[in-house]
PDB file of C-alpha atoms in Angstrom:
ATOM      1  CA  MET A   1      93.316-189.312  78.846  1.00  0.00           C
ATOM      2  CA  LYS A   2      95.460-187.730  76.191  1.00  0.00           C
ATOM      3  CA  ASN A   3      98.716-189.625  75.391  1.00  0.00           C
ATOM      4  CA  GLU A   4     101.234-188.396  72.758  1.00  0.00           C
ATOM      5  CA  ILE A   5     104.941-189.190  71.721  1.00  0.00           C
ATOM      6  CA  VAL A   6     107.002-186.074  71.906  1.00  0.00           C
ATOM      7  CA  ILE A   7     110.196-185.931  70.106  1.00  0.00           C
ATOM      8  CA  SER A   8     112.924-183.306  70.955  1.00  0.00           C
ATOM      9  CA  THR A   9     115.130-181.710  68.442  1.00  0.00           C
ATOM     10  CA  SER A  10     116.861-178.449  67.497  1.00  0.00           C
ATOM     11  CA  PRO A  11     117.163-176.522  64.344  1.00  0.00           C
ATOM     12  CA  GLY A  12     119.322-177.938  61.740  1.00  0.00           C
ATOM     13  CA  ARG A  13     118.651-181.717  62.603  1.00  0.00           C
ATOM     14  CA  SER A  14     115.871-182.272  60.119  1.00  0.00           C
ATOM     15  CA  GLU A  15     117.675-185.559  58.940  1.00  0.00           C
ATOM     16  CA  TRP A  16     117.625-186.839  62.427  1.00  0.00           C
ATOM     17  CA  VAL A  17     114.045-186.155  62.955  1.00  0.00           C
ATOM     18  CA  LYS A  18     113.081-187.778  59.487  1.00  0.00           C
ATOM     19  CA  HIS A  19     114.473-190.911  60.578  1.00  0.00           C
ATOM     20  CA  CYS A  20     113.087-190.785  63.977  1.00  0.00           C
ATOM     21  CA  LEU A  21     109.530-190.118  62.526  1.00  0.00           C
ATOM     22  CA  GLU A  22     109.886-192.571  60.053  1.00  0.00           C
ATOM     23  CA  SER A  23     110.502-195.346  62.648  1.00  0.00           C
ATOM     24  CA  ILE A  24     107.302-194.394  64.447  1.00  0.00           C
ATOM     25  CA  ASN A  25     103.914-195.632  63.269  1.00  0.00           C
ATOM     26  CA  VAL A  26     101.785-192.951  65.072  1.00  0.00           C
ATOM     27  CA  PRO A  27     101.631-189.261  64.800  1.00  0.00           C
ATOM     28  CA  CYS A  28     104.174-187.597  67.023  1.00  0.00           C
ATOM     29  CA  LEU A  29     104.465-183.892  68.684  1.00  0.00           C
ATOM     30  CA  VAL A  30     108.130-182.454  67.369  1.00  0.00           C
ATOM     31  CA  VAL A  31     109.293-179.899  69.689  1.00  0.00           C
ATOM     32  CA  SER A  32     112.251-177.728  68.319  1.00  0.00           C
ATOM     33  CA  GLY A  33     114.233-174.923  70.245  1.00  0.00           C
ATOM     34  CA  TYR A  34     112.948-173.897  73.564  1.00  0.00           C
ATOM     35  CA  GLY A  35     116.261-174.881  75.210  1.00  0.00           C
ATOM     36  CA  TYR A  36     117.471-178.056  75.948  1.00  0.00           C
ATOM     37  CA  GLU A  37     115.607-181.267  77.075  1.00  0.00           C
ATOM     38  CA  LEU A  38     114.114-179.723  80.021  1.00  0.00           C
ATOM     39  CA  GLY A  39     112.823-176.499  77.887  1.00  0.00           C
ATOM     40  CA  LYS A  40     111.093-178.731  75.711  1.00  0.00           C
ATOM     41  CA  ILE A  41     109.453-180.902  78.598  1.00  0.00           C
ATOM     42  CA  LYS A  42     108.531-177.634  80.148  1.00  0.00           C
ATOM     43  CA  TRP A  43     107.071-176.138  76.748  1.00  0.00           C
ATOM     44  CA  VAL A  44     104.840-179.539  76.681  1.00  0.00           C
ATOM     45  CA  TYR A  45     103.745-179.037  79.862  1.00  0.00           C
ATOM     46  CA  GLU A  46     103.021-175.486  79.700  1.00  0.00           C
ATOM     47  CA  ASN A  47     101.365-175.304  76.127  1.00  0.00           C
ATOM     48  CA  THR A  48      99.377-178.393  75.661  1.00  0.00           C
ATOM     49  CA  ASN A  49      96.871-180.571  77.755  1.00  0.00           C
ATOM     50  CA  ILE A  50      98.772-183.996  77.237  1.00  0.00           C
ATOM     51  CA  ASP A  51      98.274-186.203  80.422  1.00  0.00           C
ATOM     52  CA  LYS A  52     101.091-188.647  79.509  1.00  0.00           C
ATOM     53  CA  PHE A  53     103.932-188.420  76.949  1.00  0.00           C
ATOM     54  CA  ILE A  54     107.074-190.428  75.946  1.00  0.00           C
ATOM     55  CA  PHE A  55     109.771-187.967  75.550  1.00  0.00           C
ATOM     56  CA  LEU A  56     112.433-188.936  72.747  1.00  0.00           C
ATOM     57  CA  GLN A  57     115.406-187.521  71.381  1.00  0.00           C
ATOM     58  CA  ASP A  58     115.627-186.922  67.700  1.00  0.00           C
ATOM     59  CA  SER A  59     118.429-189.444  67.383  1.00  0.00           C
ATOM     60  CA  VAL A  60     116.238-192.395  68.455  1.00  0.00           C
ATOM     61  CA  VAL A  61     114.988-194.825  66.078  1.00  0.00           C
ATOM     62  CA  ILE A  62     112.261-197.143  67.399  1.00  0.00           C
ATOM     63  CA  ARG A  63     112.559-200.783  66.449  1.00  0.00           C
ATOM     64  CA  ASN A  64     109.325-202.031  68.155  1.00  0.00           C
ATOM     65  CA  ASN A  65     106.277-199.602  67.993  1.00  0.00           C
ATOM     66  CA  GLU A  66     104.131-202.128  69.953  1.00  0.00           C
ATOM     67  CA  LEU A  67     106.686-201.993  72.768  1.00  0.00           C
ATOM     68  CA  LEU A  68     106.880-198.338  72.844  1.00  0.00           C
ATOM     69  CA  MET A  69     103.196-197.790  72.791  1.00  0.00           C
ATOM     70  CA  SER A  70     102.828-200.450  75.798  1.00  0.00           C
ATOM     71  CA  LEU A  71     104.532-197.787  77.805  1.00  0.00           C
ATOM     72  CA  PHE A  72     101.320-195.705  78.025  1.00  0.00           C
ATOM     73  CA  ASP A  73      99.605-198.852  79.615  1.00  0.00           C
ATOM     74  CA  THR A  74     102.102-198.444  82.574  1.00  0.00           C
ATOM     75  CA  ASP A  75     101.051-196.972  85.817  1.00  0.00           C
ATOM     76  CA  GLY A  76     103.319-194.218  86.847  1.00  0.00           C
ATOM     77  CA  SER A  77     106.626-192.643  84.962  1.00  0.00           C
ATOM     78  CA  ALA A  78     108.691-195.328  83.194  1.00  0.00           C
ATOM     79  CA  CYS A  79     112.373-194.715  82.431  1.00  0.00           C
ATOM     80  CA  LEU A  80     113.599-195.630  79.302  1.00  0.00           C
ATOM     81  CA  MET A  81     117.347-195.369  79.827  1.00  0.00           C
ATOM     82  CA  CYS A  82     119.129-195.564  83.022  1.00  0.00           C
ATOM     83  CA  ASP A  83     122.623-194.109  81.992  1.00  0.00           C
ATOM     84  CA  PRO A  84     124.121-192.107  83.351  1.00  0.00           C
ATOM     85  CA  SER A  85     121.215-192.351  85.735  1.00  0.00           C
ATOM     86  CA  HIS A  86     117.306-192.932  86.093  1.00  0.00           C
ATOM     87  CA  MET A  87     115.770-190.994  83.171  1.00  0.00           C
ATOM     88  CA  GLY A  88     119.036-190.667  81.106  1.00  0.00           C
ATOM     89  CA  SER A  89     119.009-188.500  78.222  1.00  0.00           C
ATOM     90  CA  TYR A  90     115.230-187.617  79.716  1.00  0.00           C
ATOM     91  CA  LEU A  91     114.080-190.504  77.717  1.00  0.00           C
ATOM     92  CA  GLY A  92     111.009-191.835  79.303  1.00  0.00           C
ATOM     93  CA  LEU A  93     107.439-191.508  79.961  1.00  0.00           C
ATOM     94  CA  TYR A  94     106.201-188.536  81.847  1.00  0.00           C
ATOM     95  CA  GLU A  95     102.737-187.868  83.664  1.00  0.00           C
ATOM     96  CA  ARG A  96     101.213-184.362  83.970  1.00  0.00           C
ATOM     97  CA  LYS A  97     100.240-185.178  87.325  1.00  0.00           C
ATOM     98  CA  ILE A  98     103.685-185.703  88.608  1.00  0.00           C
ATOM     99  CA  LEU A  99     104.953-182.576  86.691  1.00  0.00           C
ATOM    100  CA  ASP A 100     102.287-180.568  88.445  1.00  0.00           C
ATOM    101  CA  ARG A 101     104.227-181.169  91.553  1.00  0.00           C
ATOM    102  CA  ILE A 102     107.718-180.019  90.589  1.00  0.00           C
ATOM    103  CA  ASP A 103     109.310-177.242  89.291  1.00  0.00           C
ATOM    104  CA  ILE A 104     110.821-177.620  85.916  1.00  0.00           C
ATOM    105  CA  PRO A 105     114.012-175.568  85.789  1.00  0.00           C
ATOM    106  CA  THR A 106     114.915-173.087  82.902  1.00  0.00           C
ATOM    107  CA  ILE A 107     118.001-174.377  81.435  1.00  0.00           C
ATOM    108  CA  SER A 108     120.460-171.884  79.625  1.00  0.00           C
ATOM    109  CA  LYS A 109     123.678-174.026  79.191  1.00  0.00           C
ATOM    110  CA  LYS A 110     124.243-177.573  78.003  1.00  0.00           C
ATOM    111  CA  SER A 111     126.076-178.148  81.548  1.00  0.00           C
ATOM    112  CA  GLU A 112     123.141-177.354  83.576  1.00  0.00           C
ATOM    113  CA  SER A 113     121.180-179.834  81.308  1.00  0.00           C
ATOM    114  CA  ILE A 114     123.669-182.358  82.183  1.00  0.00           C
ATOM    115  CA  ARG A 115     123.781-181.820  85.719  1.00  0.00           C
ATOM    116  CA  ASN A 116     120.130-181.927  85.934  1.00  0.00           C
ATOM    117  CA  GLU A 117     119.727-184.995  84.020  1.00  0.00           C
ATOM    118  CA  MET A 118     122.074-186.705  86.624  1.00  0.00           C
ATOM    119  CA  THR A 119     120.123-185.476  89.800  1.00  0.00           C
TER     120      THR A 119
END
């Protein structure tokens, strides 16, 4: 099983990515561009063979790497933030076998990203 930590960013946010990467003690996949969060999740799904991935925003700083890595031992998906709803800010553990069963929408506006985050 292939596991990975994915960091979502956008052009011009290199300082944010730097701090996020410095806080994690394992290699990570940084995805920039490709629309908002769902565009990055969709890119990972369509362009890699990763079975499980932890999706983080570039603004996240990890304080406990052991706790972060323990997510990969979880059966099923795992939510990292419940605000404004489950998987808030799209932070969480995603599984390919679940993504296989859903249609990941293409998002073109931030308002669509926020609406999908809440639903």
